[in-house]
Amino acid sequence: PFIALLGWSAVSVMACGPWLFAAAILVVRGQRRLRAVFLYAVALAFAIYAGEPEFSFLLGLALVVFLVVLVPLSTRSIQRTVGDLALATGTGTALAAPLILPGIQVAALSTRASYTNAYGSGFHRALPPSALVGLFFPTGRFHFPGLGAQVSYYPLPDVIGVIALVLAVVAVVLCRRDPRVLAFSAVALVMGVLSFFQPLVSLMHQLPKIGGV
């Protein structure tokens, strides 16, 4: 399963995540602004060019939650920080425009635009509580759907690992007042609710344009 996931473009999108969050922190700090804006724009463009729009959307959602918490806690002027972030986001989007523009045109034709897509109804169900164990401990329950028109797909979490769990707990205990720790905690909370709370999953599924994500 690990090898199969490495060949999936979603992994390429998420591989840009640490770079994007690190660049966002540098932009918020306001030191070496040009370099920070450039790094942010390039990381954002690479995430889009990876070619998995639904994961790019989820990564963008996590980044928005992160910045909504981090920016107000920063000692720097909010107006100037927001301006730099807007410049970096606009630059990254412009760099990725050769893929974004035709992508918008074909998005309505994809299976994600239909409530009855090739992945089946299980694709729109929240993860079960038991999947929390699979986030940190390999359970052997991962399965990858076969190809074909009739596919029964139930999303299961990728393994984060015990080391990541320990590091997160240490950060929360020792650095709980650090704005970055607070921001990442907010991301974990929001994305966890979006993954495990069925009423919210069903509600998001009904949203126009992005419901198929």
C-alpha positions as a LaTeX table, in Angstrom:
\begin{tabular}{lrrr}
\hline
Residue & $x$ (\AA) & $y$ (\AA) & $z$ (\AA) \\
\hline
Pro1 & 0.00 & 0.00 & 0.00 \\
Phe2 & 2.83 & 2.42 & 0.75 \\
Ile3 & 4.30 & 1.95 & $-2.73$ \\
Ala4 & 0.86 & 2.39 & $-4.30$ \\
Leu5 & 0.35 & 5.67 & $-2.46$ \\
Leu6 & 3.76 & 6.95 & $-3.52$ \\
Gly7 & 2.57 & 6.71 & $-7.11$ \\
Trp8 & $-0.57$ & 8.70 & $-6.33$ \\
Ser9 & $-0.45$ & 12.40 & $-7.20$ \\
Ala10 & $-2.14$ & 13.23 & $-3.88$ \\
Val11 & 1.13 & 12.38 & $-2.15$ \\
Ser12 & 2.92 & 14.94 & $-4.33$ \\
Val13 & 0.42 & 17.60 & $-3.23$ \\
Met14 & 0.83 & 16.85 & 0.45 \\
Ala15 & 4.63 & 16.72 & 0.07 \\
Cys16 & 4.43 & 20.46 & $-0.63$ \\
Gly17 & 2.49 & 21.00 & 2.60 \\
Pro18 & 5.46 & 21.38 & 4.99 \\
Trp19 & 7.13 & 23.81 & 2.60 \\
Leu20 & 3.94 & 25.83 & 2.26 \\
Phe21 & 3.36 & 26.05 & 6.00 \\
Ala22 & 7.02 & 26.89 & 6.65 \\
Ala23 & 6.88 & 29.63 & 4.02 \\
Ala24 & 3.64 & 30.96 & 5.56 \\
Ile25 & 5.38 & 31.24 & 8.93 \\
Leu26 & 8.24 & 33.16 & 7.31 \\
Val27 & 5.81 & 35.51 & 5.58 \\
Val28 & 4.01 & 36.17 & 8.87 \\
Arg29 & 7.32 & 36.90 & 10.60 \\
Gly30 & 8.06 & 39.59 & 8.03 \\
Gln31 & 11.81 & 39.02 & 7.89 \\
Arg32 & 13.36 & 38.77 & 4.41 \\
Arg33 & 9.93 & 39.37 & 2.93 \\
Leu34 & 10.88 & 38.88 & $-0.72$ \\
Arg35 & 12.46 & 35.49 & $-0.07$ \\
Ala36 & 9.51 & 34.35 & 2.06 \\
Val37 & 6.94 & 35.46 & $-0.52$ \\
Phe38 & 8.91 & 33.72 & $-3.29$ \\
Leu39 & 9.14 & 30.45 & $-1.33$ \\
Tyr40 & 5.43 & 30.56 & $-0.50$ \\
Ala41 & 4.47 & 31.22 & $-4.14$ \\
Val42 & 6.66 & 28.42 & $-5.48$ \\
Ala43 & 5.40 & 25.90 & $-2.90$ \\
Leu44 & 1.79 & 26.83 & $-3.70$ \\
Ala45 & 2.39 & 26.51 & $-7.44$ \\
Phe46 & 4.05 & 23.11 & $-7.00$ \\
Ala47 & 1.12 & 21.88 & $-4.91$ \\
Ile48 & $-1.29$ & 22.86 & $-7.70$ \\
Tyr49 & 0.92 & 21.42 & $-10.45$ \\
Ala50 & 0.94 & 18.09 & $-8.61$ \\
Gly51 & $-2.42$ & 17.54 & $-10.29$ \\
Glu52 & $-4.77$ & 16.44 & $-7.51$ \\
Pro53 & $-7.28$ & 19.31 & $-7.14$ \\
Glu54 & $-9.25$ & 17.82 & $-4.24$ \\
Phe55 & $-6.12$ & 17.45 & $-2.14$ \\
Ser56 & $-4.96$ & 20.91 & $-3.17$ \\
Phe57 & $-8.31$ & 22.19 & $-1.87$ \\
Leu58 & $-7.91$ & 20.34 & 1.43 \\
Leu59 & $-4.35$ & 21.58 & 1.82 \\
Gly60 & $-5.55$ & 25.11 & 1.12 \\
Leu61 & $-8.33$ & 24.74 & 3.68 \\
Ala62 & $-5.84$ & 23.61 & 6.32 \\
Leu63 & $-3.58$ & 26.54 & 5.44 \\
Val64 & $-6.44$ & 29.03 & 5.80 \\
Val65 & $-7.28$ & 27.68 & 9.27 \\
Phe66 & $-3.60$ & 27.88 & 10.22 \\
Leu67 & $-3.28$ & 31.49 & 9.10 \\
Val68 & $-6.59$ & 32.60 & 10.64 \\
Val69 & $-5.18$ & 31.58 & 14.03 \\
Leu70 & $-1.54$ & 32.56 & 13.46 \\
Val71 & $-1.87$ & 36.05 & 11.94 \\
Pro72 & $-3.82$ & 37.68 & 14.81 \\
Leu73 & $-1.33$ & 36.24 & 17.31 \\
Ser74 & 1.63 & 37.69 & 15.43 \\
Thr75 & 3.37 & 40.81 & 16.71 \\
Arg76 & 3.50 & 42.19 & 13.18 \\
Ser77 & 0.87 & 44.49 & 11.68 \\
Ile78 & $-2.10$ & 42.44 & 10.50 \\
Gln79 & $-2.65$ & 44.65 & 7.45 \\
Arg80 & 0.93 & 44.25 & 6.28 \\
Thr81 & 0.93 & 40.52 & 6.95 \\
Val82 & $-2.32$ & 40.01 & 5.05 \\
Gly83 & $-0.92$ & 42.07 & 2.19 \\
Asp84 & 2.20 & 39.90 & 1.95 \\
Leu85 & 0.10 & 36.73 & 2.11 \\
Ala86 & $-2.20$ & 38.03 & $-0.61$ \\
Leu87 & 0.81 & 38.89 & $-2.78$ \\
Ala88 & 2.34 & 35.45 & $-2.24$ \\
Thr89 & $-0.94$ & 33.65 & $-2.93$ \\
Gly90 & $-1.59$ & 35.70 & $-6.05$ \\
Thr91 & 1.92 & 35.05 & $-7.35$ \\
Gly92 & 1.65 & 31.32 & $-6.72$ \\
Thr93 & $-1.75$ & 31.18 & $-8.41$ \\
Ala94 & $-0.38$ & 33.08 & $-11.40$ \\
Leu95 & 2.52 & 30.64 & $-11.69$ \\
Ala96 & 0.04 & 27.76 & $-11.74$ \\
Ala97 & $-2.37$ & 29.48 & $-14.15$ \\
Pro98 & $-1.38$ & 27.24 & $-17.12$ \\
Leu99 & $-2.90$ & 24.31 & $-15.20$ \\
Ile100 & $-5.65$ & 26.13 & $-13.30$ \\
Leu101 & $-7.36$ & 27.71 & $-16.31$ \\
Pro102 & $-7.92$ & 24.53 & $-18.36$ \\
Gly103 & $-8.55$ & 22.64 & $-15.12$ \\
Ile104 & $-11.54$ & 24.83 & $-14.34$ \\
Gln105 & $-12.98$ & 24.04 & $-17.77$ \\
Val106 & $-12.83$ & 20.29 & $-17.31$ \\
Ala107 & $-13.73$ & 20.20 & $-13.60$ \\
Ala108 & $-17.45$ & 20.08 & $-14.32$ \\
Leu109 & $-16.92$ & 16.93 & $-16.41$ \\
Ser110 & $-15.07$ & 14.99 & $-13.70$ \\
Thr111 & $-16.57$ & 12.24 & $-11.57$ \\
Arg112 & $-16.10$ & 14.46 & $-8.51$ \\
Ala113 & $-18.75$ & 16.82 & $-9.85$ \\
Ser114 & $-21.38$ & 14.08 & $-9.51$ \\
Tyr115 & $-22.87$ & 12.80 & $-6.26$ \\
Thr116 & $-22.88$ & 9.31 & $-7.75$ \\
Asn117 & $-19.31$ & 9.10 & $-8.84$ \\
Ala118 & $-17.15$ & 6.07 & $-9.53$ \\
Tyr119 & $-16.06$ & 5.78 & $-5.90$ \\
Gly120 & $-19.50$ & 4.94 & $-4.60$ \\
Ser121 & $-21.50$ & 6.36 & $-1.72$ \\
Gly122 & $-18.89$ & 5.33 & 0.84 \\
Phe123 & $-16.69$ & 8.12 & $-0.41$ \\
His124 & $-19.02$ & 10.61 & 1.28 \\
Arg125 & $-19.08$ & 8.96 & 4.69 \\
Ala126 & $-17.10$ & 10.18 & 7.65 \\
Leu127 & $-14.32$ & 8.03 & 9.01 \\
Pro128 & $-15.39$ & 5.70 & 11.85 \\
Pro129 & $-14.02$ & 6.39 & 15.35 \\
Ser130 & $-11.95$ & 3.21 & 15.11 \\
Ala131 & $-9.93$ & 4.87 & 12.35 \\
Leu132 & $-8.28$ & 7.05 & 15.00 \\
Val133 & $-6.16$ & 4.04 & 15.93 \\
Gly134 & $-5.11$ & 3.63 & 12.32 \\
Leu135 & $-3.82$ & 7.20 & 12.23 \\
Phe136 & $-0.97$ & 6.34 & 14.58 \\
Phe137 & $-0.64$ & 2.55 & 14.51 \\
Pro138 & $-0.55$ & 0.37 & 11.36 \\
Thr139 & $-3.61$ & $-1.87$ & 11.51 \\
Gly140 & $-3.33$ & $-3.65$ & 8.19 \\
Arg141 & $-6.86$ & $-2.50$ & 7.34 \\
Phe142 & $-5.83$ & $-0.32$ & 4.40 \\
His143 & $-7.27$ & $-1.40$ & 1.09 \\
Phe144 & $-7.02$ & 0.11 & $-2.33$ \\
Pro145 & $-10.04$ & $-0.18$ & $-4.64$ \\
Gly146 & $-9.78$ & $-2.08$ & $-7.88$ \\
Leu147 & $-10.35$ & $-0.50$ & $-11.22$ \\
Gly148 & $-13.64$ & $-0.64$ & $-13.00$ \\
Ala149 & $-17.04$ & 1.02 & $-13.13$ \\
Gln150 & $-18.29$ & $-0.61$ & $-9.94$ \\
Val151 & $-15.95$ & 0.35 & $-7.14$ \\
Ser152 & $-16.76$ & 0.11 & $-3.46$ \\
Tyr153 & $-14.54$ & 2.63 & $-1.74$ \\
Tyr154 & $-14.45$ & 3.49 & 1.93 \\
Pro155 & $-11.79$ & 6.02 & 2.88 \\
Leu156 & $-9.29$ & 4.94 & 5.48 \\
Pro157 & $-6.65$ & 7.18 & 7.06 \\
Asp158 & $-2.99$ & 7.13 & 6.17 \\
Val159 & $-0.70$ & 6.24 & 9.05 \\
Ile160 & 0.89 & 9.29 & 10.67 \\
Gly161 & 2.93 & 7.26 & 13.12 \\
Val162 & 3.68 & 7.16 & 16.83 \\
Ile163 & 6.68 & 9.50 & 16.52 \\
Ala164 & 4.52 & 12.26 & 15.07 \\
Leu165 & 2.00 & 11.74 & 17.87 \\
Val166 & 4.70 & 11.99 & 20.55 \\
Leu167 & 6.19 & 15.12 & 18.98 \\
Ala168 & 2.76 & 16.74 & 18.78 \\
Val169 & 2.00 & 15.97 & 22.43 \\
Val170 & 5.41 & 17.30 & 23.52 \\
Ala171 & 4.82 & 20.51 & 21.56 \\
Val172 & 1.38 & 21.03 & 23.10 \\
Val173 & 2.66 & 20.38 & 26.63 \\
Leu174 & 5.89 & 22.40 & 26.47 \\
Cys175 & 5.02 & 25.12 & 23.93 \\
Arg176 & 1.26 & 25.40 & 24.22 \\
Arg177 & 1.41 & 29.22 & 24.17 \\
Asp178 & 3.47 & 29.35 & 20.99 \\
Pro179 & 1.28 & 30.80 & 18.20 \\
Arg180 & 2.50 & 28.17 & 15.75 \\
Val181 & 1.53 & 25.34 & 18.09 \\
Leu182 & $-1.89$ & 26.91 & 18.63 \\
Ala183 & $-2.35$ & 27.28 & 14.88 \\
Phe184 & $-1.38$ & 23.68 & 14.14 \\
Ser185 & $-3.65$ & 22.49 & 16.96 \\
Ala186 & $-6.53$ & 24.38 & 15.35 \\
Val187 & $-5.75$ & 22.71 & 12.02 \\
Ala188 & $-5.77$ & 19.26 & 13.65 \\
Leu189 & $-9.07$ & 20.00 & 15.38 \\
Val190 & $-10.85$ & 21.40 & 12.31 \\
Met191 & $-9.62$ & 18.73 & 9.91 \\
Gly192 & $-10.45$ & 16.04 & 12.46 \\
Val193 & $-14.02$ & 17.28 & 12.72 \\
Leu194 & $-14.28$ & 17.38 & 8.94 \\
Ser195 & $-13.08$ & 13.78 & 8.77 \\
Phe196 & $-15.00$ & 12.16 & 11.62 \\
Phe197 & $-18.22$ & 14.18 & 12.11 \\
Gln198 & $-20.79$ & 12.74 & 9.73 \\
Pro199 & $-23.36$ & 15.63 & 9.82 \\
Leu200 & $-20.67$ & 18.08 & 8.74 \\
Val201 & $-19.38$ & 15.71 & 6.06 \\
Ser202 & $-22.90$ & 15.40 & 4.68 \\
Leu203 & $-23.36$ & 19.16 & 4.77 \\
Met204 & $-20.13$ & 19.82 & 2.90 \\
His205 & $-21.11$ & 17.19 & 0.34 \\
Gln206 & $-24.12$ & 19.34 & $-0.55$ \\
Leu207 & $-22.06$ & 22.46 & $-1.23$ \\
Pro208 & $-22.01$ & 23.56 & $-4.88$ \\
Lys209 & $-18.81$ & 23.17 & $-6.88$ \\
Ile210 & $-16.76$ & 21.72 & $-4.00$ \\
Gly211 & $-19.22$ & 19.09 & $-2.75$ \\
Gly212 & $-17.47$ & 16.36 & $-4.70$ \\
Val213 & $-14.19$ & 17.02 & $-2.94$ \\
\hline
\end{tabular}
